[in-house]
Amino acid sequence: MNSRGPADQGLRLIPFRGLRYVPELVGSLSAVTSPPYDVVVRPDGLLHLESADPHNIVRLILPQGDTAAARHEQAAATLNRWLAEGILAPDAEPALYVYEQRNGGMLQRGVIGALALSGPADGIVLPHEDVMADVVEDRADLMRTAEAHLEPLLLTYRGDGHATGAAGVIERTIHRPPLLATTTEDGFSHRLWALTDAAERSVVEADLAHRQALIADGHHRWATYLRLQREHTAPGAWDFGLVLLVDTARYPLRVRAIHRLLHGLPVTDALAALDGLFRVREVEGPLPRALEALAGAAAEGNAFLLAGDGAFHLADRPDEALLARTVPGDRPEAWRTLDATVLHSALLDHVWRIPDDPAHIAYIHDPAAAVEQAERHNATAVLMHPVREEVVRDLARQGVTMPRKSTSFGPKPATGLVLRSLPLG
């Protein structure tokens, strides 16, 4: 690893010695995995995972403590203890890993490896969302202290749609016995294989060498990778980041919205402020039916579903004068007309005047959870309709970032199946 970046104008994926749980020393592989750190947003979810097994990966990705430094030091100590006890062990040789997720008709396959880092100007890895500096700082301190990448980012690329190159290697690999297989409580089955054959790895690496990727999930962790790379001036392991690459020409991802919970804003106040600026009407529940109404309205223009008072309120048809004076005009039309853009520029900044920080806004993936928390705390849930992947990719190629937490691509890789230790390379 003697390069500070990709050798070619495309993705450079290299093998690494994955850290994996030793199945005989944990209750079960499913009991030690978790969703990505930013999906485990509720304390009861964290406690549920911690109680599932004393070695659950959340003790590393979301350590508990009185200060950030104490939390991160605890994570590093826990990781080192698990390594010393043999709970986690490195694979014998470097490998790329073929990873499969399946749930009913949903099937996703990709390759996990260490990806050479590149900035947005290189046009190789395309971010599409803004990030928060404090989150990057927190993740950087955790990775720096633990000297590990604890969960892979989800990146997508567009192959040629045929079972050749990397896709061909993946299709041949899945007929072999896997390194591990487990089913998590969300119903997804997971399988992992190691690619150690030099010829097979070369095929994968050559195929990816002329591809570009879109960050589907993990913008803060990608920004963290780049920050830590800048801190380490000598070429080495910090020049690469742990990623899962999925060819969406063969395995299309689901794109879902991420919803907002507005603390301290009752629904009655939120609706009153919209008077004359949006068309607002109550729509029938239950939640799935209300979301259908949102989808119908979103097909015609900007629309949001507000909840928290036991009912569902559809806000659409925003006042053009409001948009003209609040939405920046120096961006492409596709960006200016995004629901997330209108929500943040018009509603949060000017109508409701709510700062975009954790004390005022929570970002929640599950619409039912957002509604439940809004009703419990006399707050407002703003439910969003998802953006199409083509819109996301086109904006990213133009170098235009969307408001943070605009999309949720999935399924996301389970955390805890394979980790990367920086000292091991």
Coordinates of C-alpha atoms in Angstrom, one line a residue:
M1 CA 0.0 0.0 0.0
N2 CA 2.3 2.7 -1.2
S3 CA -0.2 5.0 -3.0
R4 CA -2.0 8.0 -1.7
G5 CA -4.9 7.4 -4.0
P6 CA -6.3 5.4 -6.9
A7 CA -3.8 4.3 -9.5
D8 CA -6.4 4.5 -12.2
Q9 CA -9.3 6.9 -12.8
G10 CA -11.7 4.5 -11.2
L11 CA -12.2 2.4 -8.1
R12 CA -9.2 0.7 -6.6
L13 CA -10.3 -2.1 -4.3
I14 CA -7.8 -4.2 -2.4
P15 CA -8.0 -7.2 -0.1
F16 CA -7.6 -7.0 3.7
R17 CA -7.5 -9.4 6.6
G18 CA -11.0 -9.2 7.9
L19 CA -11.7 -9.4 11.6
R20 CA -14.7 -11.7 12.2
Y21 CA -16.5 -13.2 15.2
V22 CA -15.5 -16.7 16.2
P23 CA -19.0 -18.4 16.1
E24 CA -18.1 -20.9 18.9
L25 CA -17.5 -18.1 21.4
V26 CA -20.6 -16.1 20.9
G27 CA -24.3 -16.9 21.3
S28 CA -25.0 -16.6 17.6
L29 CA -23.8 -14.5 14.7
S30 CA -27.2 -12.9 14.5
A31 CA -27.1 -11.9 18.2
V32 CA -23.8 -10.0 17.7
T33 CA -24.8 -8.0 14.6
S34 CA -26.6 -4.7 14.4
P35 CA -27.8 -2.2 11.9
P36 CA -25.4 0.7 11.0
Y37 CA -24.7 3.1 13.9
D38 CA -26.9 5.9 12.6
V39 CA -30.0 3.6 12.3
V40 CA -29.8 2.6 16.0
V41 CA -31.3 5.9 17.1
R42 CA -33.5 4.9 19.9
P43 CA -32.2 4.1 23.4
D44 CA -34.5 1.1 23.7
G45 CA -33.0 -0.2 20.4
L46 CA -29.5 0.1 21.8
L47 CA -30.4 -1.6 25.0
H48 CA -32.1 -4.4 23.1
L49 CA -28.9 -5.0 21.0
E50 CA -26.7 -4.8 24.1
S51 CA -28.8 -7.4 25.9
A52 CA -28.9 -9.7 22.8
D53 CA -25.3 -10.8 23.5
P54 CA -22.5 -9.4 25.7
H55 CA -20.4 -9.2 22.6
N56 CA -22.8 -7.3 20.3
I57 CA -21.1 -5.0 17.9
V58 CA -23.0 -1.9 19.3
R59 CA -20.5 -2.0 22.2
L60 CA -17.9 -0.9 19.6
I61 CA -19.9 1.3 17.2
L62 CA -22.0 3.0 20.0
P63 CA -20.0 2.7 23.2
Q64 CA -21.5 4.3 26.3
G65 CA -19.7 6.7 28.6
D66 CA -19.9 10.1 30.3
T67 CA -17.7 11.8 27.6
A68 CA -16.9 11.2 24.0
A69 CA -13.3 10.5 24.9
A70 CA -14.4 7.9 27.5
R71 CA -16.7 6.3 25.1
H72 CA -14.1 5.9 22.4
E73 CA -11.5 4.7 24.8
Q74 CA -13.9 2.1 26.0
A75 CA -14.6 0.9 22.5
A76 CA -10.9 0.5 21.8
A77 CA -10.4 -1.4 25.1
T78 CA -13.4 -3.6 24.3
L79 CA -12.0 -4.4 20.8
N80 CA -8.6 -5.2 22.2
R81 CA -10.1 -7.4 24.9
W82 CA -12.2 -9.3 22.4
L83 CA -9.1 -9.8 20.2
A84 CA -7.1 -11.1 23.2
E85 CA -9.9 -13.4 24.2
G86 CA -10.4 -14.7 20.7
I87 CA -13.9 -13.4 20.4
L88 CA -12.8 -11.7 17.2
A89 CA -10.0 -13.1 15.1
P90 CA -8.3 -12.0 11.9
D91 CA -8.6 -14.2 8.8
A92 CA -5.4 -16.0 7.9
E93 CA -4.8 -14.1 4.6
P94 CA -6.0 -11.0 2.9
A95 CA -9.3 -11.3 0.9
L96 CA -12.1 -9.5 -0.8
Y97 CA -15.4 -10.7 0.5
V98 CA -18.5 -11.5 -1.5
Y99 CA -21.6 -10.6 0.6
E100 CA -25.2 -11.6 0.0
Q101 CA -28.4 -10.3 1.7
R102 CA -31.8 -11.9 1.0
N103 CA -35.3 -11.3 2.3
G104 CA -38.2 -12.7 0.3
G105 CA -37.9 -11.1 -3.2
M106 CA -35.2 -8.7 -2.1
L107 CA -31.7 -9.9 -3.1
Q108 CA -28.5 -7.9 -2.9
R109 CA -24.9 -9.1 -3.6
G110 CA -21.7 -7.1 -3.6
V111 CA -18.0 -7.1 -2.8
I112 CA -16.5 -5.9 0.5
G113 CA -12.9 -4.6 0.3
A114 CA -10.6 -1.7 1.2
L115 CA -11.1 1.1 -1.2
A116 CA -8.5 3.7 -2.1
L117 CA -9.7 7.0 -0.9
S118 CA -10.4 9.9 -3.3
G119 CA -11.9 13.3 -2.9
P120 CA -15.0 14.7 -4.7
A121 CA -12.8 16.5 -7.2
D122 CA -11.5 13.2 -8.5
G123 CA -15.0 12.2 -9.6
I124 CA -14.5 8.6 -8.6
V125 CA -16.6 8.3 -5.4
L126 CA -19.5 10.7 -5.5
P127 CA -21.2 12.0 -2.4
H128 CA -24.7 13.3 -2.7
E129 CA -25.5 14.6 0.8
D130 CA -24.0 17.2 3.1
V131 CA -22.5 16.1 6.5
M132 CA -22.4 17.5 10.0
A133 CA -19.0 18.5 11.3
D134 CA -19.7 17.2 14.8
V135 CA -20.7 13.8 13.6
V136 CA -17.5 13.5 11.5
E137 CA -15.5 14.6 14.5
D138 CA -17.1 11.9 16.7
R139 CA -16.6 9.1 14.1
A140 CA -13.1 10.2 13.5
D141 CA -12.2 10.1 17.2
L142 CA -13.7 6.6 17.4
M143 CA -11.9 5.2 14.4
R144 CA -8.6 6.9 15.5
T145 CA -8.8 5.5 19.0
A146 CA -9.9 2.0 18.0
E147 CA -7.7 1.9 14.9
A148 CA -10.4 0.1 13.1
H149 CA -13.1 0.4 10.5
L150 CA -16.0 -1.2 12.3
E151 CA -18.7 -1.2 9.6
P152 CA -18.6 -0.9 5.8
L153 CA -20.0 1.9 3.8
L154 CA -22.6 1.1 1.1
L155 CA -21.5 2.3 -2.3
T156 CA -23.2 1.6 -5.6
Y157 CA -21.9 1.5 -9.2
R158 CA -23.4 0.7 -12.6
G159 CA -22.0 -2.4 -14.3
D160 CA -22.9 -3.6 -17.8
G161 CA -25.7 -5.8 -16.5
H162 CA -24.0 -9.0 -17.6
A163 CA -22.5 -11.8 -15.5
T164 CA -19.0 -10.9 -16.5
G165 CA -16.1 -9.2 -14.6
A166 CA -16.9 -8.7 -11.0
A167 CA -20.5 -9.9 -11.5
G168 CA -19.2 -13.1 -13.0
V169 CA -16.9 -13.8 -10.0
I170 CA -19.8 -13.1 -7.6
E171 CA -22.1 -15.5 -9.4
R172 CA -19.5 -18.3 -9.4
T173 CA -18.6 -17.7 -5.7
I174 CA -22.2 -18.0 -4.3
H175 CA -22.2 -21.7 -5.3
R176 CA -19.4 -22.4 -2.8
P177 CA -19.8 -23.0 0.9
P178 CA -19.8 -19.6 2.7
L179 CA -17.6 -18.5 5.5
L180 CA -20.7 -17.7 7.5
A181 CA -24.4 -17.7 7.2
T182 CA -27.0 -16.2 9.6
T183 CA -30.4 -14.7 9.6
T184 CA -31.0 -11.5 11.6
E185 CA -34.2 -10.6 13.4
D186 CA -35.3 -8.3 10.6
G187 CA -35.7 -11.5 8.5
F188 CA -32.7 -10.9 6.2
S189 CA -30.4 -13.8 5.6
H190 CA -26.7 -13.0 5.2
R191 CA -23.9 -15.0 3.7
L192 CA -20.2 -14.1 3.3
W193 CA -17.4 -15.7 1.2
A194 CA -13.7 -14.9 1.0
L195 CA -12.1 -14.3 -2.3
T196 CA -8.4 -15.3 -1.8
D197 CA -7.6 -16.5 -5.3
A198 CA -5.3 -14.0 -7.0
A199 CA -6.8 -14.5 -10.4
E200 CA -10.4 -14.0 -9.2
R201 CA -9.4 -10.9 -7.3
S202 CA -7.6 -9.5 -10.3
V203 CA -10.8 -9.9 -12.4
V204 CA -12.8 -7.9 -9.8
E205 CA -10.1 -5.3 -9.4
A206 CA -9.8 -4.8 -13.2
D207 CA -13.5 -4.5 -13.6
L208 CA -13.8 -1.8 -11.0
A209 CA -10.8 0.1 -12.1
H210 CA -12.8 2.1 -14.6
R211 CA -16.0 2.5 -12.6
Q212 CA -17.2 5.4 -10.4
A213 CA -19.3 4.9 -7.3
L214 CA -22.1 6.7 -5.6
I215 CA -22.2 6.8 -1.8
A216 CA -25.5 5.2 -0.9
D217 CA -25.1 5.0 2.8
G218 CA -22.2 6.4 5.0
H219 CA -21.5 10.0 4.0
H220 CA -20.2 10.8 7.5
R221 CA -18.0 7.8 7.6
W222 CA -16.6 8.6 4.1
A223 CA -15.8 12.2 5.3
T224 CA -14.2 10.6 8.3
Y225 CA -12.0 8.4 6.2
L226 CA -10.8 11.4 4.2
R227 CA -10.2 13.4 7.4
L228 CA -8.1 10.6 8.9
Q229 CA -6.2 10.1 5.7
R230 CA -5.2 13.8 5.8
E231 CA -3.9 13.3 9.4
H232 CA -1.6 10.4 8.3
T233 CA 1.0 11.8 5.9
A234 CA 2.8 8.6 5.4
P235 CA 1.2 6.2 2.8
G236 CA -0.5 3.2 4.5
A237 CA -3.6 1.7 5.7
W238 CA -5.4 5.0 6.3
D239 CA -5.4 5.6 2.6
F240 CA -8.1 3.0 2.3
G241 CA -11.6 2.6 3.7
L242 CA -13.9 -0.3 4.3
V243 CA -16.7 -0.4 1.8
L244 CA -19.4 -2.7 0.3
L245 CA -19.7 -2.1 -3.5
V246 CA -23.0 -3.2 -5.1
D247 CA -23.7 -3.2 -8.9
T248 CA -27.2 -1.7 -9.1
A249 CA -27.5 -2.7 -12.7
R250 CA -27.9 -6.3 -11.4
Y251 CA -29.1 -5.6 -7.8
P252 CA -31.2 -2.4 -7.7
L253 CA -31.3 -0.9 -4.2
R254 CA -34.4 0.4 -2.5
V255 CA -34.4 4.1 -2.0
R256 CA -36.4 5.3 1.0
A257 CA -36.9 8.6 2.7
I258 CA -35.6 9.7 6.0
H259 CA -38.2 11.5 8.1
R260 CA -37.8 14.4 10.5
L261 CA -39.0 14.7 14.1
L262 CA -39.2 18.3 15.2
H263 CA -38.8 18.6 18.9
G264 CA -40.7 21.3 20.7
L265 CA -43.0 22.1 17.7
P266 CA -46.6 20.9 18.3
V267 CA -48.5 19.9 15.2
T268 CA -51.1 22.7 15.7
D269 CA -48.3 25.3 15.7
A270 CA -46.7 23.7 12.6
L271 CA -50.0 23.8 10.7
A272 CA -50.8 27.3 11.7
A273 CA -47.5 28.6 10.3
L274 CA -48.3 27.0 7.0
D275 CA -51.6 28.9 6.5
G276 CA -51.5 30.6 3.1
L277 CA -48.1 29.1 2.2
F278 CA -49.1 25.5 1.5
R279 CA -52.4 23.7 0.8
V280 CA -53.0 21.7 4.0
R281 CA -55.7 19.0 4.3
E282 CA -56.3 16.1 6.6
V283 CA -56.0 12.7 5.0
E284 CA -57.3 9.3 6.2
G285 CA -55.2 6.8 8.1
P286 CA -53.9 4.4 9.0
L287 CA -50.3 5.3 8.2
P288 CA -49.8 3.1 5.0
R289 CA -52.9 4.8 3.5
A290 CA -51.7 8.3 4.5
L291 CA -48.3 7.5 2.9
E292 CA -50.1 6.6 -0.3
A293 CA -51.8 10.0 -0.3
L294 CA -48.3 11.5 0.2
A295 CA -47.0 9.5 -2.8
G296 CA -49.8 10.8 -5.0
A297 CA -49.2 14.4 -4.0
A298 CA -45.4 14.1 -4.4
A299 CA -45.9 12.9 -8.0
E300 CA -47.3 16.4 -8.7
G301 CA -44.8 18.5 -6.7
N302 CA -43.4 19.1 -3.2
A303 CA -45.5 17.4 -0.5
F304 CA -45.1 16.5 3.2
L305 CA -47.1 14.5 5.6
L306 CA -47.3 16.0 9.1
A307 CA -48.3 13.8 12.1
G308 CA -48.1 13.9 15.9
D309 CA -51.6 14.8 17.0
G310 CA -53.4 11.5 16.2
A311 CA -54.2 12.6 12.6
F312 CA -52.4 12.9 9.3
H313 CA -52.1 16.3 7.5
L314 CA -50.9 16.5 3.9
A315 CA -49.1 19.8 3.0
D316 CA -48.5 20.3 -0.7
R317 CA -48.7 23.0 -3.4
P318 CA -46.3 25.4 -1.8
D319 CA -46.6 29.1 -2.6
E320 CA -44.3 30.0 -5.5
A321 CA -43.4 33.3 -3.9
L322 CA -42.2 31.5 -0.8
L323 CA -40.0 29.2 -2.8
A324 CA -38.6 32.1 -4.9
R325 CA -37.4 34.0 -1.8
T326 CA -36.2 31.1 0.3
V327 CA -34.7 28.5 -2.1
P328 CA -31.2 29.4 -3.4
G329 CA -31.4 30.0 -7.2
D330 CA -27.8 29.1 -8.0
R331 CA -28.3 25.3 -8.1
P332 CA -29.8 23.0 -10.8
E333 CA -33.6 22.9 -10.9
A334 CA -33.5 19.2 -9.9
W335 CA -31.9 20.3 -6.6
R336 CA -34.2 23.4 -6.1
T337 CA -37.3 21.2 -6.5
L338 CA -36.2 18.4 -4.1
D339 CA -38.6 17.9 -1.1
A340 CA -35.6 18.0 1.2
T341 CA -34.4 21.3 -0.3
V342 CA -37.9 22.9 0.2
L343 CA -38.2 21.5 3.7
H344 CA -34.9 22.9 4.9
S345 CA -34.7 26.1 2.9
A346 CA -38.3 27.2 3.1
L347 CA -39.9 25.5 6.1
L348 CA -37.2 24.8 8.6
D349 CA -35.1 28.0 8.0
H350 CA -37.9 30.5 7.3
V351 CA -41.4 29.3 8.2
W352 CA -40.8 27.3 11.4
R353 CA -37.3 28.8 12.1
I354 CA -35.9 25.5 13.6
P355 CA -32.1 25.1 13.8
D356 CA -30.8 21.9 12.1
D357 CA -29.2 20.4 15.2
P358 CA -29.9 17.3 17.3
A359 CA -31.6 19.4 20.0
H360 CA -34.3 20.4 17.6
I361 CA -34.4 17.8 14.9
A362 CA -34.1 14.0 14.9
Y363 CA -33.7 12.0 11.7
I364 CA -35.7 8.7 11.8
H365 CA -35.8 6.0 9.1
D366 CA -39.0 4.3 10.2
P367 CA -42.1 6.4 9.6
A368 CA -44.1 4.6 12.3
A369 CA -41.4 5.3 14.8
A370 CA -41.4 9.0 13.8
V371 CA -45.1 9.2 14.3
E372 CA -45.1 7.4 17.6
Q373 CA -42.4 9.6 19.0
A374 CA -44.1 12.7 17.8
E375 CA -47.4 11.7 19.5
R376 CA -45.6 10.8 22.7
H377 CA -43.7 14.1 23.0
N378 CA -46.2 16.5 21.5
A379 CA -43.9 17.1 18.6
T380 CA -44.3 17.1 14.8
A381 CA -43.2 14.3 12.5
V382 CA -42.6 15.4 8.9
L383 CA -42.8 12.3 6.7
M384 CA -41.1 12.5 3.3
H385 CA -41.5 10.7 0.0
P386 CA -38.3 9.0 -1.4
V387 CA -36.2 10.4 -4.2
R388 CA -35.5 8.3 -7.2
E389 CA -31.9 6.9 -7.5
E390 CA -31.4 8.5 -11.0
V391 CA -32.0 11.9 -9.5
V392 CA -29.5 11.3 -6.8
R393 CA -26.9 10.0 -9.2
D394 CA -27.4 12.8 -11.7
L395 CA -27.0 15.5 -9.0
A396 CA -23.9 13.8 -7.6
R397 CA -22.3 13.7 -11.1
Q398 CA -22.8 17.5 -11.3
G399 CA -21.0 17.9 -8.0
V400 CA -24.2 19.0 -6.2
T401 CA -24.9 17.7 -2.7
M402 CA -28.4 17.2 -1.4
P403 CA -29.5 18.3 2.1
R404 CA -28.2 15.8 4.6
K405 CA -30.3 12.7 5.4
S406 CA -32.2 13.2 2.1
T407 CA -32.2 9.5 1.2
S408 CA -31.9 6.0 2.8
F409 CA -30.6 3.4 0.4
G410 CA -31.0 -0.3 1.4
P411 CA -30.8 -2.9 2.3
K412 CA -27.8 -1.8 4.4
P413 CA -25.1 -4.2 5.2
A414 CA -25.3 -5.8 8.7
T415 CA -22.7 -4.4 11.0
G416 CA -20.5 -7.0 12.7
L417 CA -20.0 -9.6 10.0
V418 CA -16.5 -8.3 9.0
L419 CA -14.4 -5.5 10.4
R420 CA -11.1 -4.0 9.3
S421 CA -8.2 -3.5 11.7
L422 CA -5.9 -0.6 10.6
P423 CA -2.7 -2.1 12.1
L424 CA -3.3 -5.3 10.0
G425 CA -3.6 -3.2 6.8

